[in-house]
PDB file of C-alpha atoms in Angstrom:
ATOM      1  CA  MET R  14       5.380  13.960 -47.076  1.00  0.00           C
ATOM      2  CA  ILE R  15       3.683  10.893 -48.306  1.00  0.00           C
ATOM      3  CA  TYR R  16       0.458   9.729 -46.477  1.00  0.00           C
ATOM      4  CA  TYR R  17       0.200   6.100 -46.349  1.00  0.00           C
ATOM      5  CA  ASP R  18      -1.457   2.640 -45.404  1.00  0.00           C
ATOM      6  CA  PHE R  19       0.837  -0.258 -46.287  1.00  0.00           C
ATOM      7  CA  HIS R  20      -1.536  -2.988 -44.755  1.00  0.00           C
ATOM      8  CA  ILE R  21      -4.807  -3.197 -46.648  1.00  0.00           C
ATOM      9  CA  HIS R  22      -6.639  -6.678 -46.884  1.00  0.00           C
ATOM     10  CA  THR R  23      -9.021  -7.475 -50.126  1.00  0.00           C
ATOM     11  CA  CYS R  24     -12.029  -9.547 -50.530  1.00  0.00           C
ATOM     12  CA  LEU R  25      -9.455 -12.412 -51.437  1.00  0.00           C
ATOM     13  CA  SER R  26      -8.633 -12.651 -47.646  1.00  0.00           C
ATOM     14  CA  PRO R  27     -11.516 -14.374 -46.304  1.00  0.00           C
ATOM     15  CA  CYS R  28     -11.259 -12.432 -43.007  1.00  0.00           C
ATOM     16  CA  ALA R  29     -12.009  -9.212 -44.797  1.00  0.00           C
ATOM     17  CA  ASP R  30     -15.535  -7.976 -46.303  1.00  0.00           C
ATOM     18  CA  ASP R  31     -16.663  -8.887 -49.345  1.00  0.00           C
ATOM     19  CA  ASP R  32     -16.844  -5.189 -50.553  1.00  0.00           C
ATOM     20  CA  MET R  33     -13.137  -4.888 -50.322  1.00  0.00           C
ATOM     21  CA  THR R  34     -13.021  -4.832 -53.905  1.00  0.00           C
ATOM     22  CA  PRO R  35     -10.065  -3.186 -56.092  1.00  0.00           C
ATOM     23  CA  ASN R  36     -11.841  -0.192 -57.131  1.00  0.00           C
ATOM     24  CA  ASN R  37     -13.903   0.267 -53.641  1.00  0.00           C
ATOM     25  CA  ILE R  38     -10.304   0.257 -51.840  1.00  0.00           C
ATOM     26  CA  ILE R  39      -8.998   2.950 -54.308  1.00  0.00           C
ATOM     27  CA  ASN R  40     -11.984   5.068 -53.870  1.00  0.00           C
ATOM     28  CA  MET R  41     -11.765   4.835 -50.418  1.00  0.00           C
ATOM     29  CA  ALA R  42      -8.092   5.609 -50.323  1.00  0.00           C
ATOM     30  CA  MET R  43      -9.021   8.644 -52.546  1.00  0.00           C
ATOM     31  CA  ILE R  44     -11.370   9.645 -50.233  1.00  0.00           C
ATOM     32  CA  LYS R  45      -9.255   9.429 -46.886  1.00  0.00           C
ATOM     33  CA  GLY R  46      -6.722  11.316 -48.962  1.00  0.00           C
ATOM     34  CA  LEU R  47      -3.786   8.595 -48.913  1.00  0.00           C
ATOM     35  CA  ASP R  48      -1.038   9.410 -51.299  1.00  0.00           C
ATOM     36  CA  MET R  49       0.758   5.457 -51.466  1.00  0.00           C
ATOM     37  CA  ILE R  50      -1.177   1.716 -49.903  1.00  0.00           C
ATOM     38  CA  ALA R  51      -0.294  -1.551 -50.231  1.00  0.00           C
ATOM     39  CA  ILE R  52      -2.175  -4.105 -50.760  1.00  0.00           C
ATOM     40  CA  CYS R  53      -1.406  -7.447 -48.427  1.00  0.00           C
ATOM     41  CA  ASP R  54      -3.742 -10.177 -48.592  1.00  0.00           C
ATOM     42  CA  HIS R  55      -2.679 -13.511 -46.638  1.00  0.00           C
ATOM     43  CA  ASN R  56      -0.618 -16.017 -48.314  1.00  0.00           C
ATOM     44  CA  SER R  57      -1.325 -14.667 -51.690  1.00  0.00           C
ATOM     45  CA  SER R  58      -1.251 -11.830 -54.566  1.00  0.00           C
ATOM     46  CA  LEU R  59      -3.610 -13.197 -56.644  1.00  0.00           C
ATOM     47  CA  GLN R  60      -5.898  -9.937 -56.476  1.00  0.00           C
ATOM     48  CA  LEU R  61      -2.713  -7.675 -57.267  1.00  0.00           C
ATOM     49  CA  SER R  62      -2.817  -8.396 -60.861  1.00  0.00           C
ATOM     50  CA  ALA R  63      -6.354  -6.291 -60.819  1.00  0.00           C
ATOM     51  CA  PHE R  64      -4.852  -3.368 -58.977  1.00  0.00           C
ATOM     52  CA  SER R  65      -2.010  -3.203 -61.479  1.00  0.00           C
ATOM     53  CA  LYS R  66      -4.444  -2.211 -64.252  1.00  0.00           C
ATOM     54  CA  LEU R  67      -6.653   0.425 -62.533  1.00  0.00           C
ATOM     55  CA  LYS R  68      -5.717   4.206 -63.518  1.00  0.00           C
ATOM     56  CA  THR R  69      -5.160   6.263 -60.063  1.00  0.00           C
ATOM     57  CA  ASN R  70      -2.875   8.539 -58.982  1.00  0.00           C
ATOM     58  CA  ILE R  71      -2.628   6.649 -55.877  1.00  0.00           C
ATOM     59  CA  LYS R  72       0.645   4.817 -55.827  1.00  0.00           C
ATOM     60  CA  ILE R  73       0.071   1.124 -55.226  1.00  0.00           C
ATOM     61  CA  ILE R  74       2.408  -1.473 -53.381  1.00  0.00           C
ATOM     62  CA  PHE R  75       2.286  -4.664 -54.251  1.00  0.00           C
ATOM     63  CA  GLY R  76       2.295  -6.639 -50.634  1.00  0.00           C
ATOM     64  CA  ILE R  77       1.371 -10.507 -49.455  1.00  0.00           C
ATOM     65  CA  GLU R  78       1.249 -11.312 -45.580  1.00  0.00           C
ATOM     66  CA  VAL R  79       3.000 -14.237 -44.933  1.00  0.00           C
ATOM     67  CA  GLU R  80       2.265 -16.523 -41.808  1.00  0.00           C
ATOM     68  CA  THR R  81       5.385 -18.617 -40.917  1.00  0.00           C
ATOM     69  CA  ILE R  82       5.420 -21.786 -39.794  1.00  0.00           C
ATOM     70  CA  GLU R  83       5.796 -19.985 -36.213  1.00  0.00           C
ATOM     71  CA  GLU R  84       2.870 -18.552 -36.823  1.00  0.00           C
ATOM     72  CA  VAL R  85       4.302 -14.703 -37.129  1.00  0.00           C
ATOM     73  CA  HIS R  86       2.840 -12.630 -39.463  1.00  0.00           C
ATOM     74  CA  VAL R  87       5.359 -11.001 -41.689  1.00  0.00           C
ATOM     75  CA  LEU R  88       4.393  -8.257 -44.791  1.00  0.00           C
ATOM     76  CA  GLY R  89       6.459  -8.529 -47.481  1.00  0.00           C
ATOM     77  CA  LEU R  90       6.257  -4.963 -49.727  1.00  0.00           C
ATOM     78  CA  PHE R  91       7.457  -4.952 -53.113  1.00  0.00           C
ATOM     79  CA  LYS R  92       7.876  -2.292 -55.756  1.00  0.00           C
ATOM     80  CA  SER R  93       6.833  -4.269 -58.697  1.00  0.00           C
ATOM     81  CA  LEU R  94       4.173  -6.718 -59.512  1.00  0.00           C
ATOM     82  CA  GLU R  95       6.715  -9.160 -61.068  1.00  0.00           C
ATOM     83  CA  ASP R  96       9.168  -9.447 -57.871  1.00  0.00           C
ATOM     84  CA  ASN R  97       5.944 -10.054 -56.001  1.00  0.00           C
ATOM     85  CA  ILE R  98       4.629 -12.850 -58.338  1.00  0.00           C
ATOM     86  CA  SER R  99       7.774 -14.622 -58.313  1.00  0.00           C
ATOM     87  CA  PHE R 100       8.374 -14.486 -54.453  1.00  0.00           C
ATOM     88  CA  ASP R 101       4.387 -16.085 -54.219  1.00  0.00           C
ATOM     89  CA  LYS R 102       5.423 -18.671 -56.671  1.00  0.00           C
ATOM     90  CA  TRP R 103       8.321 -19.518 -54.404  1.00  0.00           C
ATOM     91  CA  LEU R 104       6.025 -19.325 -50.933  1.00  0.00           C
ATOM     92  CA  ASP R 105       3.506 -21.947 -53.228  1.00  0.00           C
ATOM     93  CA  ASN R 106       6.123 -24.620 -52.436  1.00  0.00           C
ATOM     94  CA  TYR R 107       5.129 -23.945 -48.783  1.00  0.00           C
ATOM     95  CA  LYS R 108       1.398 -23.354 -48.634  1.00  0.00           C
ATOM     96  CA  LEU R 109      -0.872 -26.111 -46.899  1.00  0.00           C
ATOM     97  CA  LYS R 110      -3.661 -27.352 -49.182  1.00  0.00           C
ATOM     98  CA  THR R 111      -6.555 -27.180 -47.329  1.00  0.00           C
ATOM     99  CA  ILE R 112      -9.988 -26.518 -48.835  1.00  0.00           C
ATOM    100  CA  ASN R 113     -11.614 -23.744 -47.818  1.00  0.00           C
ATOM    101  CA  ASP R 114     -15.104 -23.762 -46.390  1.00  0.00           C
ATOM    102  CA  ILE R 115     -16.619 -20.448 -47.506  1.00  0.00           C
ATOM    103  CA  HIS R 116     -19.655 -20.744 -44.904  1.00  0.00           C
ATOM    104  CA  PHE R 117     -17.305 -20.962 -42.060  1.00  0.00           C
ATOM    105  CA  PHE R 118     -14.082 -18.891 -42.937  1.00  0.00           C
ATOM    106  CA  GLY R 119     -15.397 -16.725 -45.729  1.00  0.00           C
ATOM    107  CA  ASN R 120     -15.343 -16.119 -49.685  1.00  0.00           C
ATOM    108  CA  GLN R 121     -11.896 -15.863 -51.354  1.00  0.00           C
ATOM    109  CA  LEU R 122     -12.748 -13.448 -54.081  1.00  0.00           C
ATOM    110  CA  ILE R 123     -10.397 -13.013 -56.816  1.00  0.00           C
ATOM    111  CA  MET R 124     -11.695 -10.127 -59.027  1.00  0.00           C
ATOM    112  CA  ASP R 125     -10.704  -8.158 -62.119  1.00  0.00           C
ATOM    113  CA  GLU R 126      -9.939  -4.607 -62.492  1.00  0.00           C
ATOM    114  CA  ASN R 127     -13.728  -3.920 -62.920  1.00  0.00           C
ATOM    115  CA  ASP R 128     -14.682  -5.522 -59.752  1.00  0.00           C
ATOM    116  CA  ASN R 129     -16.146  -8.543 -61.065  1.00  0.00           C
ATOM    117  CA  VAL R 130     -15.428 -11.913 -59.688  1.00  0.00           C
ATOM    118  CA  ILE R 131     -13.342 -14.412 -61.361  1.00  0.00           C
ATOM    119  CA  LYS R 132     -13.544 -17.494 -58.945  1.00  0.00           C
ATOM    120  CA  GLN R 133     -13.243 -18.228 -55.599  1.00  0.00           C
ATOM    121  CA  HIS R 134      -9.777 -18.933 -54.790  1.00  0.00           C
ATOM    122  CA  PRO R 135     -10.289 -22.910 -53.275  1.00  0.00           C
ATOM    123  CA  TYR R 136      -7.461 -23.219 -50.980  1.00  0.00           C
ATOM    124  CA  LEU R 137      -7.653 -21.562 -47.264  1.00  0.00           C
ATOM    125  CA  LEU R 138      -5.327 -18.866 -47.138  1.00  0.00           C
ATOM    126  CA  ILE R 139      -5.473 -17.982 -43.531  1.00  0.00           C
ATOM    127  CA  THR R 140      -3.259 -20.770 -42.417  1.00  0.00           C
ATOM    128  CA  SER R 141       0.367 -20.922 -41.737  1.00  0.00           C
ATOM    129  CA  THR R 142       3.037 -22.137 -44.215  1.00  0.00           C
ATOM    130  CA  LYS R 143       5.506 -24.408 -43.899  1.00  0.00           C
ATOM    131  CA  VAL R 144       8.398 -21.383 -44.263  1.00  0.00           C
ATOM    132  CA  ASN R 145      10.393 -20.164 -41.131  1.00  0.00           C
ATOM    133  CA  LEU R 146      10.697 -16.748 -39.961  1.00  0.00           C
ATOM    134  CA  ASN R 147      14.367 -16.098 -41.061  1.00  0.00           C
ATOM    135  CA  ASP R 148      13.697 -17.719 -44.357  1.00  0.00           C
ATOM    136  CA  CYS R 149      10.794 -15.528 -45.282  1.00  0.00           C
ATOM    137  CA  ILE R 150      12.261 -12.576 -44.748  1.00  0.00           C
ATOM    138  CA  LYS R 151      15.773 -13.692 -46.451  1.00  0.00           C
ATOM    139  CA  MET R 152      13.381 -14.563 -49.658  1.00  0.00           C
ATOM    140  CA  ILE R 153      11.511 -11.564 -49.597  1.00  0.00           C
ATOM    141  CA  HIS R 154      14.783  -9.904 -49.786  1.00  0.00           C
ATOM    142  CA  GLN R 155      15.771 -11.770 -52.586  1.00  0.00           C
ATOM    143  CA  TYR R 156      13.120 -10.563 -54.513  1.00  0.00           C
ATOM    144  CA  HIS R 157      13.867  -7.227 -53.598  1.00  0.00           C
ATOM    145  CA  GLY R 158      11.198  -6.155 -51.141  1.00  0.00           C
ATOM    146  CA  ILE R 159      10.967  -5.130 -47.759  1.00  0.00           C
ATOM    147  CA  ALA R 160      10.285  -7.207 -44.480  1.00  0.00           C
ATOM    148  CA  VAL R 161       7.635  -5.974 -41.991  1.00  0.00           C
ATOM    149  CA  LEU R 162       7.070  -7.222 -38.773  1.00  0.00           C
ATOM    150  CA  ALA R 163       3.023  -7.083 -38.672  1.00  0.00           C
ATOM    151  CA  HIS R 164       1.115  -5.778 -35.858  1.00  0.00           C
ATOM    152  CA  VAL R 165       3.957  -6.386 -33.411  1.00  0.00           C
ATOM    153  CA  PHE R 166       2.191  -5.896 -30.190  1.00  0.00           C
ATOM    154  CA  ASP R 167      -1.763  -6.993 -31.288  1.00  0.00           C
ATOM    155  CA  ARG R 168      -3.269 -10.073 -32.371  1.00  0.00           C
ATOM    156  CA  LYS R 169      -2.315 -13.862 -31.901  1.00  0.00           C
ATOM    157  CA  ASN R 170      -0.215 -13.856 -34.821  1.00  0.00           C
ATOM    158  CA  SER R 171       2.484 -10.759 -33.579  1.00  0.00           C
ATOM    159  CA  ILE R 172       6.207 -11.694 -33.437  1.00  0.00           C
ATOM    160  CA  ILE R 173       6.045 -10.900 -29.775  1.00  0.00           C
ATOM    161  CA  ASN R 174       2.693 -12.982 -28.733  1.00  0.00           C
ATOM    162  CA  GLN R 175       4.422 -16.187 -30.696  1.00  0.00           C
ATOM    163  CA  LEU R 176       7.756 -15.971 -30.006  1.00  0.00           C
ATOM    164  CA  GLY R 177       7.631 -13.950 -26.627  1.00  0.00           C
ATOM    165  CA  PHE R 178      10.381 -11.572 -27.778  1.00  0.00           C
ATOM    166  CA  ILE R 179      12.262  -9.916 -30.867  1.00  0.00           C
ATOM    167  CA  PRO R 180      15.048 -11.474 -31.735  1.00  0.00           C
ATOM    168  CA  ASN R 181      18.081  -8.986 -31.654  1.00  0.00           C
ATOM    169  CA  ASP R 182      19.444 -10.662 -35.150  1.00  0.00           C
ATOM    170  CA  ILE R 183      16.324 -10.455 -36.861  1.00  0.00           C
ATOM    171  CA  GLN R 184      16.689  -9.017 -40.437  1.00  0.00           C
ATOM    172  CA  ALA R 185      13.629  -7.009 -40.986  1.00  0.00           C
ATOM    173  CA  ASP R 186      13.402  -3.657 -42.044  1.00  0.00           C
ATOM    174  CA  ALA R 187      10.639  -2.653 -40.664  1.00  0.00           C
ATOM    175  CA  ILE R 188       8.073  -2.627 -37.481  1.00  0.00           C
ATOM    176  CA  GLU R 189       4.051  -2.232 -37.863  1.00  0.00           C
ATOM    177  CA  VAL R 190       2.552  -0.799 -35.053  1.00  0.00           C
ATOM    178  CA  LYS R 191      -0.567   1.025 -34.221  1.00  0.00           C
ATOM    179  CA  ASN R 192       0.092   4.279 -32.908  1.00  0.00           C
ATOM    180  CA  GLU R 193       2.974   6.449 -31.587  1.00  0.00           C
ATOM    181  CA  GLU R 194       2.888   5.566 -28.299  1.00  0.00           C
ATOM    182  CA  GLN R 195       3.759   1.935 -29.516  1.00  0.00           C
ATOM    183  CA  ILE R 196       6.855   2.977 -31.189  1.00  0.00           C
ATOM    184  CA  LYS R 197       8.093   4.596 -28.154  1.00  0.00           C
ATOM    185  CA  LEU R 198       7.203   1.281 -26.431  1.00  0.00           C
ATOM    186  CA  ILE R 199       9.025  -0.690 -28.775  1.00  0.00           C
ATOM    187  CA  LYS R 200      12.074   1.297 -28.704  1.00  0.00           C
ATOM    188  CA  GLN R 201      12.290   0.957 -24.589  1.00  0.00           C
ATOM    189  CA  MET R 202      11.874  -2.921 -24.936  1.00  0.00           C
ATOM    190  CA  TYR R 203      14.478  -3.266 -27.770  1.00  0.00           C
ATOM    191  CA  PRO R 204      16.973  -0.381 -28.484  1.00  0.00           C
ATOM    192  CA  PHE R 205      18.685  -2.519 -31.219  1.00  0.00           C
ATOM    193  CA  LEU R 206      15.393  -1.085 -33.372  1.00  0.00           C
ATOM    194  CA  GLN R 207      16.266   2.165 -33.074  1.00  0.00           C
ATOM    195  CA  ASN R 208      17.044   2.526 -36.677  1.00  0.00           C
ATOM    196  CA  LYS R 209      14.092   0.417 -38.540  1.00  0.00           C
ATOM    197  CA  ILE R 210      11.455   1.780 -40.144  1.00  0.00           C
ATOM    198  CA  PHE R 211       8.315   2.047 -38.040  1.00  0.00           C
ATOM    199  CA  MET R 212       4.749   2.323 -39.732  1.00  0.00           C
ATOM    200  CA  ILE R 213       1.355   3.077 -38.516  1.00  0.00           C
ATOM    201  CA  ASN R 214      -0.830   0.636 -40.442  1.00  0.00           C
ATOM    202  CA  SER R 215      -4.355  -0.022 -40.524  1.00  0.00           C
ATOM    203  CA  ASP R 216      -4.394  -3.583 -41.238  1.00  0.00           C
ATOM    204  CA  ALA R 217      -8.231  -2.814 -42.979  1.00  0.00           C
ATOM    205  CA  HIS R 218     -10.567  -5.581 -43.605  1.00  0.00           C
ATOM    206  CA  ARG R 219     -13.100  -3.008 -43.823  1.00  0.00           C
ATOM    207  CA  LEU R 220     -13.019  -0.329 -46.010  1.00  0.00           C
ATOM    208  CA  ILE R 221     -14.059   2.250 -43.481  1.00  0.00           C
ATOM    209  CA  ASP R 222     -10.734   1.022 -41.610  1.00  0.00           C
ATOM    210  CA  ILE R 223      -8.477   2.296 -43.773  1.00  0.00           C
ATOM    211  CA  ASN R 224      -6.002   4.914 -42.609  1.00  0.00           C
ATOM    212  CA  GLU R 225      -7.260   8.532 -42.426  1.00  0.00           C
ATOM    213  CA  ARG R 226      -4.621  11.287 -43.837  1.00  0.00           C
ATOM    214  CA  ILE R 227      -2.564  11.077 -40.467  1.00  0.00           C
ATOM    215  CA  ASN R 228       0.313   8.787 -40.773  1.00  0.00           C
ATOM    216  CA  ALA R 229       3.236  10.215 -43.272  1.00  0.00           C
ATOM    217  CA  LEU R 230       6.668   9.230 -44.088  1.00  0.00           C
ATOM    218  CA  GLN R 231       9.293  11.960 -45.443  1.00  0.00           C
ATOM    219  CA  GLU R 232      10.257   9.656 -48.640  1.00  0.00           C
ATOM    220  CA  ASP R 233       9.262   6.673 -50.303  1.00  0.00           C
ATOM    221  CA  ILE R 234      10.247   3.523 -48.790  1.00  0.00           C
ATOM    222  CA  PHE R 235      12.028   2.151 -51.749  1.00  0.00           C
TER     223      PHE R 235
END
């Protein structure tokens, strides 16, 4: 069994607490008893280099949370940092260059492996990109990643809230939910999703919100 949380934000995401630093996240995941985590900041992979240098027994998946042109949130989970960076370079072509107002939106801190601030990322990350949902999923796959429909029942940026439904030809690999009840509900609503991977993630923006040692997979997702 693998105890996991595949949706954790860092202090690079302006909506996350500034104490969501690389070492704080790893230490909290250890306290919670997790085996594997994924770091998924909004529209950016710039924090992941620091995580790749940390010495830890927790397995780290290199992730990103993309907001598509439809304002749907999709997680890209990558086994290697190199694949994640390659995907992020492709995504750069579709990102908006709006200057972040730290007093309104919050800090976007990039840190090193010792939790030292390297710089503030200048462009606001919590905006939609210009890439559509299908192309986003296609390119996640091209860079050997797993595409996850994020928080499908919750928040304004879920696919159900934005589109009103889940298309039956969607090529996503996994569905993110909050609990077992939501898994049962979505299988009833969309029988064609029966064989997808279901993930119960925290979408943590605070250290305390990282998953407890409750949700487990039978095997590694890769």
